[in-house]
């Protein structure tokens, strides 16, 4: 165990030093389109095709040659010599070999010789009736300011960069990759995170708690946070304050026992990490056990969230967080979410600078993490429970309901003044994407 408090930055580095990006795998676009979010690219991606692959109509209307339309914009009547719909094969010699107009629908190939599309609503036809006959023999139209033609390759060309390693796999990327001729993408898996809470006082949500018992909200909290960070979650729930029970639970999630879920990339526990007689995580970490390596128990100069621990269980990184719900929430945002981002091949989220909207005291000597809400002005104020007419203490989980960010007050600050610039970590960044 470290004998002097570790800084916030030092503990972040200690956590991130235990994880590495997961191996890249090629996954089909059809599968990526229906998966939960959380994938990121493992390598840069470039187009292999032209988008669009041919000159296409951008409007329903008539394909014409501008040379057939008076330059002064006066109307002219042309014979309708063809009909093109999406999926029609382009046959420019047959469709528009001379003076005339071709009835054309959005997305259909523009016939050779045509260099503009006049929207139907700006012609004598007025509109096309869906499913109705298209029998007009001639049409009156005039030159328009825009050509309404999507030219071949004007959007994407072979070799164009579509995404870099670490970029999130978004619906737009999947769609553009498909248009650009790709069938799959090199991506990293969503990290698989096991979550469990410790404490003999814990009961499942909805069970009758009784005196001395409380609902297990922490495993629900951390599971939801891990899911929001882009991970697949194995939620174990509550484990009693028994070292053998904790060891069995750890063996189960890393796959060493029959029926174990296996192949998790990270284990996150909450509770039992201090120096109390019932702190089961400390008991396991302090024991001589071949399954346990790289133990690092630390006091971090952080409020809330001072007691922290790291280890590997059968080689799988293990991050042990304190049991206070606000401490667990803060610790997840500062330590676990960045670890999930690294596993997924992304850059961890970075704080942004925001002014304080009000003054508040801050205990010196430790980084004070304050749940805050962002005002329309961009300044941040301390979060309160929705509808509350008082400010809850730092231990109150209801305060988190009104928070959209965490303000990081430096250890040497005893009072935050209105207007002071603070490092603020937004809580709504998807999957740990930096700003």
Coordinates of C-alpha atoms in Angstrom, one line a residue:
X1 CA 0.0 0.0 0.0
X2 CA 1.2 3.5 -0.8
X3 CA 2.2 5.4 2.4
X4 CA 1.5 8.9 1.1
X5 CA -1.7 10.0 -0.7
X6 CA -1.5 9.5 -4.5
X7 CA -2.6 12.3 -6.7
X8 CA -5.6 11.9 -9.0
X9 CA -3.4 12.0 -12.1
X10 CA -1.1 9.3 -10.6
X11 CA -4.0 7.0 -9.9
X12 CA -5.5 7.5 -13.4
X13 CA -2.1 6.5 -14.8
X14 CA -1.9 3.5 -12.6
X15 CA -5.3 2.3 -13.8
X16 CA -4.7 2.9 -17.5
X17 CA -1.3 1.2 -17.2
X18 CA -3.2 -2.1 -16.6
X19 CA -5.3 -2.1 -19.7
X20 CA -4.6 -2.1 -23.4
X21 CA -6.8 -1.9 -26.5
X22 CA -8.6 -5.2 -27.4
X23 CA -7.6 -7.0 -30.6
X24 CA -9.1 -5.7 -33.9
X25 CA -11.6 -7.9 -35.7
X26 CA -13.4 -7.5 -39.0
X27 CA -17.2 -7.2 -38.5
X28 CA -19.8 -7.0 -41.3
X29 CA -21.7 -3.8 -41.7
X30 CA -25.0 -5.6 -41.4
X31 CA -24.0 -6.9 -38.0
X32 CA -22.7 -3.5 -36.9
X33 CA -25.9 -1.8 -37.9
X34 CA -27.9 -3.8 -35.3
X35 CA -25.4 -4.1 -32.5
X36 CA -25.5 -1.8 -29.4
X37 CA -23.2 1.2 -29.6
X38 CA -19.7 1.0 -28.2
X39 CA -17.5 -0.2 -31.1
X40 CA -14.6 1.9 -32.4
X41 CA -12.4 1.5 -35.4
X42 CA -9.2 -0.4 -35.0
X43 CA -7.6 1.1 -38.2
X44 CA -8.3 3.8 -40.7
X45 CA -11.0 3.1 -43.2
X46 CA -11.0 4.4 -46.8
X47 CA -13.6 4.1 -49.6
X48 CA -13.1 1.8 -52.5
X49 CA -15.9 3.1 -54.7
X50 CA -17.4 6.3 -56.1
X51 CA -20.4 7.9 -54.4
X52 CA -22.6 8.3 -56.2
X53 CA -21.6 5.7 -58.7
X54 CA -23.2 7.5 -61.6
X55 CA -24.7 10.9 -62.4
X56 CA -28.1 10.8 -60.6
X57 CA -31.2 13.0 -60.4
X58 CA -31.5 15.0 -57.2
X59 CA -35.2 15.8 -57.8
X60 CA -38.2 14.3 -59.4
X61 CA -38.6 16.1 -62.7
X62 CA -37.3 16.2 -66.3
X63 CA -33.8 15.6 -67.5
X64 CA -32.8 18.1 -70.2
X65 CA -29.9 19.6 -72.0
X66 CA -29.4 23.2 -71.0
X67 CA -28.7 24.0 -74.6
X68 CA -32.3 23.3 -75.3
X69 CA -33.5 25.9 -72.8
X70 CA -33.5 29.6 -73.5
X71 CA -30.7 31.4 -71.5
X72 CA -33.1 34.2 -70.5
X73 CA -35.3 31.7 -68.5
X74 CA -38.3 31.9 -70.8
X75 CA -40.3 28.7 -70.9
X76 CA -40.1 26.2 -73.8
X77 CA -42.1 23.2 -74.7
X78 CA -40.2 20.0 -75.3
X79 CA -41.3 16.5 -76.2
X80 CA -41.1 13.8 -73.5
X81 CA -39.0 11.1 -75.0
X82 CA -38.4 8.7 -72.1
X83 CA -38.9 7.7 -68.6
X84 CA -36.3 6.8 -66.0
X85 CA -36.8 5.5 -62.4
X86 CA -34.4 4.4 -59.7
X87 CA -32.8 1.2 -60.8
X88 CA -33.3 1.9 -64.5
X89 CA -30.3 1.0 -66.6
X90 CA -28.7 4.2 -68.1
X91 CA -29.1 4.0 -71.9
X92 CA -28.3 7.6 -73.0
X93 CA -28.3 6.9 -76.7
X94 CA -31.8 5.4 -76.6
X95 CA -33.3 7.7 -74.0
X96 CA -32.1 11.2 -74.9
X97 CA -30.5 11.2 -78.3
X98 CA -31.7 14.7 -79.3
X99 CA -34.0 17.6 -78.6
X100 CA -36.4 16.6 -75.8
X101 CA -36.9 15.9 -72.1
X102 CA -36.8 12.7 -70.1
X103 CA -39.2 12.1 -67.2
X104 CA -36.9 11.2 -64.3
X105 CA -37.3 10.3 -60.6
X106 CA -34.9 11.1 -57.8
X107 CA -32.0 8.7 -57.7
X108 CA -32.4 7.5 -61.3
X109 CA -29.3 7.8 -63.6
X110 CA -29.2 10.9 -65.7
X111 CA -29.2 10.0 -69.4
X112 CA -26.2 10.9 -71.4
X113 CA -26.3 14.3 -73.0
X114 CA -28.5 15.7 -70.2
X115 CA -26.8 18.1 -67.9
X116 CA -29.7 19.3 -65.7
X117 CA -33.0 18.2 -64.1
X118 CA -35.9 20.6 -63.9
X119 CA -38.1 19.9 -60.8
X120 CA -41.6 18.7 -61.8
X121 CA -43.3 21.3 -59.6
X122 CA -41.7 24.0 -61.8
X123 CA -43.1 22.6 -65.1
X124 CA -46.4 22.4 -66.7
X125 CA -46.9 18.9 -65.3
X126 CA -47.0 20.3 -61.7
X127 CA -46.6 17.0 -59.9
X128 CA -46.3 13.3 -60.5
X129 CA -49.0 11.1 -59.0
X130 CA -47.6 8.1 -57.1
X131 CA -48.6 4.9 -58.9
X132 CA -50.4 6.9 -61.6
X133 CA -49.8 6.9 -65.3
X134 CA -47.0 9.0 -66.8
X135 CA -48.4 9.6 -70.2
X136 CA -47.7 13.3 -70.9
X137 CA -46.3 13.7 -74.4
X138 CA -44.7 17.1 -73.9
X139 CA -43.8 19.4 -71.1
X140 CA -43.3 23.2 -70.8
X141 CA -40.3 24.1 -68.6
X142 CA -37.6 26.8 -68.2
X143 CA -34.0 27.0 -67.2
X144 CA -33.5 26.8 -63.4
X145 CA -30.7 28.3 -61.2
X146 CA -29.6 24.8 -60.1
X147 CA -28.9 21.7 -62.1
X148 CA -30.3 19.3 -59.5
X149 CA -27.8 16.6 -60.6
X150 CA -25.7 14.6 -58.2
X151 CA -22.5 14.0 -60.2
X152 CA -20.6 10.7 -60.2
X153 CA -18.0 10.7 -57.4
X154 CA -18.9 14.1 -56.1
X155 CA -19.4 12.8 -52.5
X156 CA -16.8 10.1 -52.1
X157 CA -14.0 8.8 -54.3
X158 CA -11.9 5.6 -53.9
X159 CA -9.2 6.2 -51.3
X160 CA -11.1 8.9 -49.5
X161 CA -10.6 8.7 -45.7
X162 CA -13.9 7.7 -43.9
X163 CA -12.6 7.2 -40.4
X164 CA -9.5 6.9 -38.3
X165 CA -8.5 4.4 -35.6
X166 CA -10.3 5.2 -32.4
X167 CA -13.3 6.8 -34.1
X168 CA -16.6 5.6 -32.9
X169 CA -18.6 3.3 -35.2
X170 CA -21.6 5.5 -35.8
X171 CA -24.7 4.9 -37.9
X172 CA -23.4 7.5 -40.4
X173 CA -20.0 5.6 -40.7
X174 CA -21.8 2.3 -41.3
X175 CA -23.9 3.9 -44.0
X176 CA -21.1 5.8 -45.8
X177 CA -18.9 2.7 -45.6
X178 CA -21.6 0.7 -47.4
X179 CA -22.0 3.4 -50.0
X180 CA -18.2 3.5 -50.4
X181 CA -18.1 -0.2 -51.4
X182 CA -17.1 -1.8 -48.1
X183 CA -18.7 -4.8 -46.6
X184 CA -17.1 -4.8 -43.2
X185 CA -15.1 -2.6 -40.8
X186 CA -12.0 -3.3 -38.7
X187 CA -13.3 -2.7 -35.2
X188 CA -12.4 -3.4 -31.6
X189 CA -14.9 -5.4 -29.4
X190 CA -17.0 -3.7 -26.8
X191 CA -15.1 -4.4 -23.6
X192 CA -16.8 -7.0 -21.3
X193 CA -16.9 -5.7 -17.7
X194 CA -17.9 -7.7 -14.7
X195 CA -19.5 -5.7 -11.9
X196 CA -20.2 -6.8 -8.3
X197 CA -20.7 -5.1 -5.0
X198 CA -19.7 -6.4 -1.6
X199 CA -21.4 -6.2 1.8
X200 CA -23.5 -8.6 3.9
X201 CA -25.9 -5.8 4.5
X202 CA -26.9 -5.7 0.8
X203 CA -30.2 -7.1 -0.4
X204 CA -31.6 -7.2 -3.9
X205 CA -33.6 -4.1 -5.0
X206 CA -37.2 -4.6 -4.1
X207 CA -36.5 -7.1 -1.3
X208 CA -37.6 -6.2 2.3
X209 CA -34.4 -4.7 3.7
X210 CA -35.1 -4.6 7.4
X211 CA -33.0 -2.9 10.1
X212 CA -29.3 -2.9 9.1
X213 CA -30.0 -4.0 5.5
X214 CA -29.9 -1.7 2.5
X215 CA -30.7 -2.3 -1.2
X216 CA -27.8 -3.1 -3.5
X217 CA -27.9 0.0 -5.6
X218 CA -24.2 0.1 -6.4
X219 CA -24.0 -2.9 -8.7
X220 CA -27.0 -1.4 -10.6
X221 CA -25.2 2.0 -10.7
X222 CA -21.9 0.6 -12.0
X223 CA -23.6 -1.7 -14.4
X224 CA -25.6 1.1 -15.9
X225 CA -22.5 3.3 -16.0
X226 CA -20.4 0.6 -17.7
X227 CA -23.2 0.1 -20.3
X228 CA -23.3 3.8 -21.0
X229 CA -19.5 3.8 -21.4
X230 CA -19.9 1.3 -24.3
X231 CA -19.2 -2.0 -22.4
X232 CA -21.0 -5.3 -22.3
X233 CA -21.8 -6.0 -18.7
X234 CA -21.8 -9.1 -16.5
X235 CA -23.6 -8.0 -13.4
X236 CA -23.0 -10.4 -10.5
X237 CA -24.8 -8.3 -7.9
X238 CA -24.1 -8.4 -4.1
X239 CA -21.5 -10.7 -2.5
X240 CA -21.4 -11.1 1.3
X241 CA -18.5 -10.0 3.4
X242 CA -16.8 -13.4 3.1
X243 CA -13.4 -13.8 1.5
X244 CA -14.2 -17.3 0.1
X245 CA -17.4 -16.0 -1.4
X246 CA -15.6 -13.1 -3.1
X247 CA -12.9 -15.4 -4.4
X248 CA -15.6 -17.7 -5.8
X249 CA -17.4 -14.8 -7.5
X250 CA -14.2 -13.6 -9.0
X251 CA -13.4 -17.0 -10.3
X252 CA -16.8 -17.2 -11.8
X253 CA -16.6 -14.0 -13.8
X254 CA -13.1 -14.8 -15.2
X255 CA -14.2 -18.3 -16.2
X256 CA -12.2 -20.6 -14.1
X257 CA -15.1 -22.5 -12.6
X258 CA -17.8 -24.6 -14.3
X259 CA -20.6 -22.3 -15.4
X260 CA -18.4 -19.2 -15.2
X261 CA -19.1 -16.5 -17.7
X262 CA -15.5 -16.1 -18.7
X263 CA -13.6 -13.8 -21.0
X264 CA -14.3 -10.6 -19.2
X265 CA -11.8 -7.8 -19.9
X266 CA -12.2 -5.9 -16.6
X267 CA -13.6 -6.6 -13.1
X268 CA -15.0 -3.7 -11.1
X269 CA -16.0 -4.1 -7.5
X270 CA -17.4 -1.7 -5.0
X271 CA -17.1 -1.7 -1.3
X272 CA -14.8 -3.4 1.2
X273 CA -11.7 -1.5 0.2
X274 CA -11.0 0.4 3.4
X275 CA -9.3 -0.8 6.6
X276 CA -12.4 -2.0 8.5
X277 CA -12.8 -5.4 10.0
X278 CA -15.5 -6.3 7.5
X279 CA -13.7 -4.9 4.4
X280 CA -13.6 -8.2 2.4
X281 CA -11.8 -6.8 -0.6
X282 CA -8.9 -5.8 1.5
X283 CA -8.9 -9.2 3.2
X284 CA -8.6 -10.9 -0.2
X285 CA -6.0 -8.4 -1.5
X286 CA -3.9 -8.9 1.6
X287 CA -3.9 -12.7 1.4
X288 CA -1.3 -14.9 -0.2
X289 CA -3.1 -16.2 -3.3
X290 CA -1.6 -17.4 -6.5
X291 CA -4.6 -16.1 -8.4
X292 CA -3.8 -12.6 -7.3
X293 CA -1.1 -10.4 -8.8
X294 CA -0.1 -6.8 -9.2
X295 CA -1.9 -5.7 -6.0
X296 CA -1.8 -1.9 -5.5
X297 CA -3.8 -0.5 -2.5
X298 CA -3.7 3.3 -2.5
X299 CA -5.0 6.3 -0.7
X300 CA -5.8 8.9 -3.4
X301 CA -5.9 12.6 -2.6
X302 CA -9.5 12.7 -3.7
X303 CA -12.8 13.6 -2.0
X304 CA -15.0 11.6 -2.3
X305 CA -13.1 8.4 -3.3
X306 CA -10.0 8.3 -1.2
X307 CA -9.7 4.4 -0.7
X308 CA -8.8 2.7 -4.0
X309 CA -7.2 -0.6 -5.0
X310 CA -6.0 -2.3 -8.1
X311 CA -5.0 -5.9 -8.8
X312 CA -5.2 -8.7 -11.4
X313 CA -7.3 -11.8 -10.7
X314 CA -6.1 -14.7 -12.9
X315 CA -4.6 -12.0 -15.1
X316 CA -7.7 -10.0 -15.5
X317 CA -7.4 -6.3 -14.4
X318 CA -9.5 -5.6 -11.3
X319 CA -10.4 -2.1 -10.2
X320 CA -11.8 -2.0 -6.6
X321 CA -13.8 1.1 -5.8
X322 CA -15.1 2.4 -2.4
X323 CA -18.7 1.5 -1.4
X324 CA -20.2 4.9 -0.8
X325 CA -22.5 5.4 -3.8
X326 CA -21.3 8.9 -4.6
X327 CA -17.7 7.8 -4.2
X328 CA -18.4 4.8 -6.5
X329 CA -20.0 7.1 -9.0
X330 CA -17.1 9.6 -8.9
X331 CA -14.5 6.8 -9.0
X332 CA -16.1 5.2 -12.0
X333 CA -16.1 8.4 -14.0
X334 CA -12.5 9.2 -13.1
X335 CA -10.9 5.7 -13.3
X336 CA -13.2 3.0 -14.9
X337 CA -14.7 5.0 -17.8
X338 CA -11.2 5.9 -19.1
X339 CA -10.1 2.2 -18.7
X340 CA -13.2 1.1 -20.8
X341 CA -12.3 3.7 -23.4
X342 CA -8.7 2.4 -23.7
X343 CA -9.9 -1.2 -24.0
X344 CA -12.2 -0.1 -26.8
X345 CA -9.4 1.7 -28.5
X346 CA -10.6 5.2 -27.9
X347 CA -9.1 8.2 -26.2
X348 CA -10.5 8.8 -22.7
X349 CA -12.7 11.8 -22.1
X350 CA -10.9 15.0 -21.1
X351 CA -12.1 17.7 -18.8
X352 CA -13.2 21.0 -20.3
X353 CA -12.8 24.4 -18.7
X354 CA -16.0 26.0 -17.3
X355 CA -16.5 29.0 -15.0
X356 CA -18.2 28.5 -11.6
X357 CA -21.6 30.2 -11.4
X358 CA -21.4 30.5 -7.6
X359 CA -19.0 30.3 -4.7
X360 CA -18.6 27.2 -2.5
X361 CA -16.1 26.0 0.1
X362 CA -13.7 23.3 -0.8
X363 CA -11.6 21.1 1.6
X364 CA -7.9 21.6 0.9
X365 CA -5.4 18.9 0.5
X366 CA -7.4 16.7 -1.9
X367 CA -9.0 17.1 -5.3
X368 CA -12.6 17.9 -4.5
X369 CA -15.0 16.3 -7.0
X370 CA -18.3 18.2 -7.0
X371 CA -21.4 17.0 -9.0
X372 CA -22.5 20.1 -10.9
X373 CA -25.1 21.1 -13.5
X374 CA -24.3 23.2 -16.5
X375 CA -26.3 26.4 -16.9
X376 CA -27.4 27.8 -20.2
X377 CA -24.6 30.3 -19.9
X378 CA -22.0 27.5 -19.8
X379 CA -21.1 28.1 -16.2
X380 CA -21.6 25.3 -13.6
X381 CA -23.4 25.3 -10.3
X382 CA -23.4 22.6 -7.6
X383 CA -26.1 20.0 -8.3
X384 CA -29.1 19.5 -6.1
X385 CA -31.7 16.8 -6.1
X386 CA -34.6 17.8 -8.5
X387 CA -37.2 19.7 -6.6
X388 CA -35.1 20.0 -3.5
X389 CA -35.0 23.4 -1.7
X390 CA -31.7 22.6 0.0
X391 CA -28.3 21.5 -0.9
X392 CA -27.6 17.9 -0.1
X393 CA -24.4 16.7 1.5
X394 CA -21.7 15.1 -0.6
X395 CA -22.8 11.6 0.5
X396 CA -26.4 12.0 -0.9
X397 CA -27.0 10.0 -4.1
X398 CA -30.0 12.1 -4.9
X399 CA -27.6 15.0 -5.8
X400 CA -26.4 12.9 -8.8
X401 CA -29.9 13.2 -10.3
X402 CA -29.3 16.9 -11.0
X403 CA -25.7 16.5 -12.2
X404 CA -24.5 16.5 -15.8
X405 CA -20.8 16.9 -15.0
X406 CA -18.2 16.7 -12.3
X407 CA -16.1 19.7 -11.3
X408 CA -12.5 18.9 -10.2
X409 CA -11.4 21.5 -7.6
X410 CA -7.6 21.5 -7.1
X411 CA -6.2 20.4 -3.7
X412 CA -4.8 23.9 -3.0
X413 CA -8.2 25.6 -3.3
X414 CA -10.1 26.3 -0.1
X415 CA -12.9 28.2 -1.7
X416 CA -14.3 28.4 -5.2
X417 CA -15.3 31.9 -6.2
X418 CA -18.0 32.7 -8.7
X419 CA -16.2 33.1 -12.1
X420 CA -13.3 30.8 -11.2
X421 CA -12.3 28.6 -14.2
X422 CA -12.5 24.9 -13.2
X423 CA -11.8 21.6 -14.9
X424 CA -15.1 19.9 -15.6
X425 CA -15.7 16.4 -16.7
X426 CA -19.0 16.1 -18.6
X427 CA -21.0 12.9 -17.8
X428 CA -22.9 12.7 -21.1
X429 CA -20.0 12.1 -23.4
X430 CA -20.7 8.9 -25.3
X431 CA -18.3 6.0 -24.7
X432 CA -15.5 8.2 -23.3
X433 CA -15.0 10.2 -26.5
X434 CA -12.7 13.2 -25.7
X435 CA -13.6 16.8 -26.6

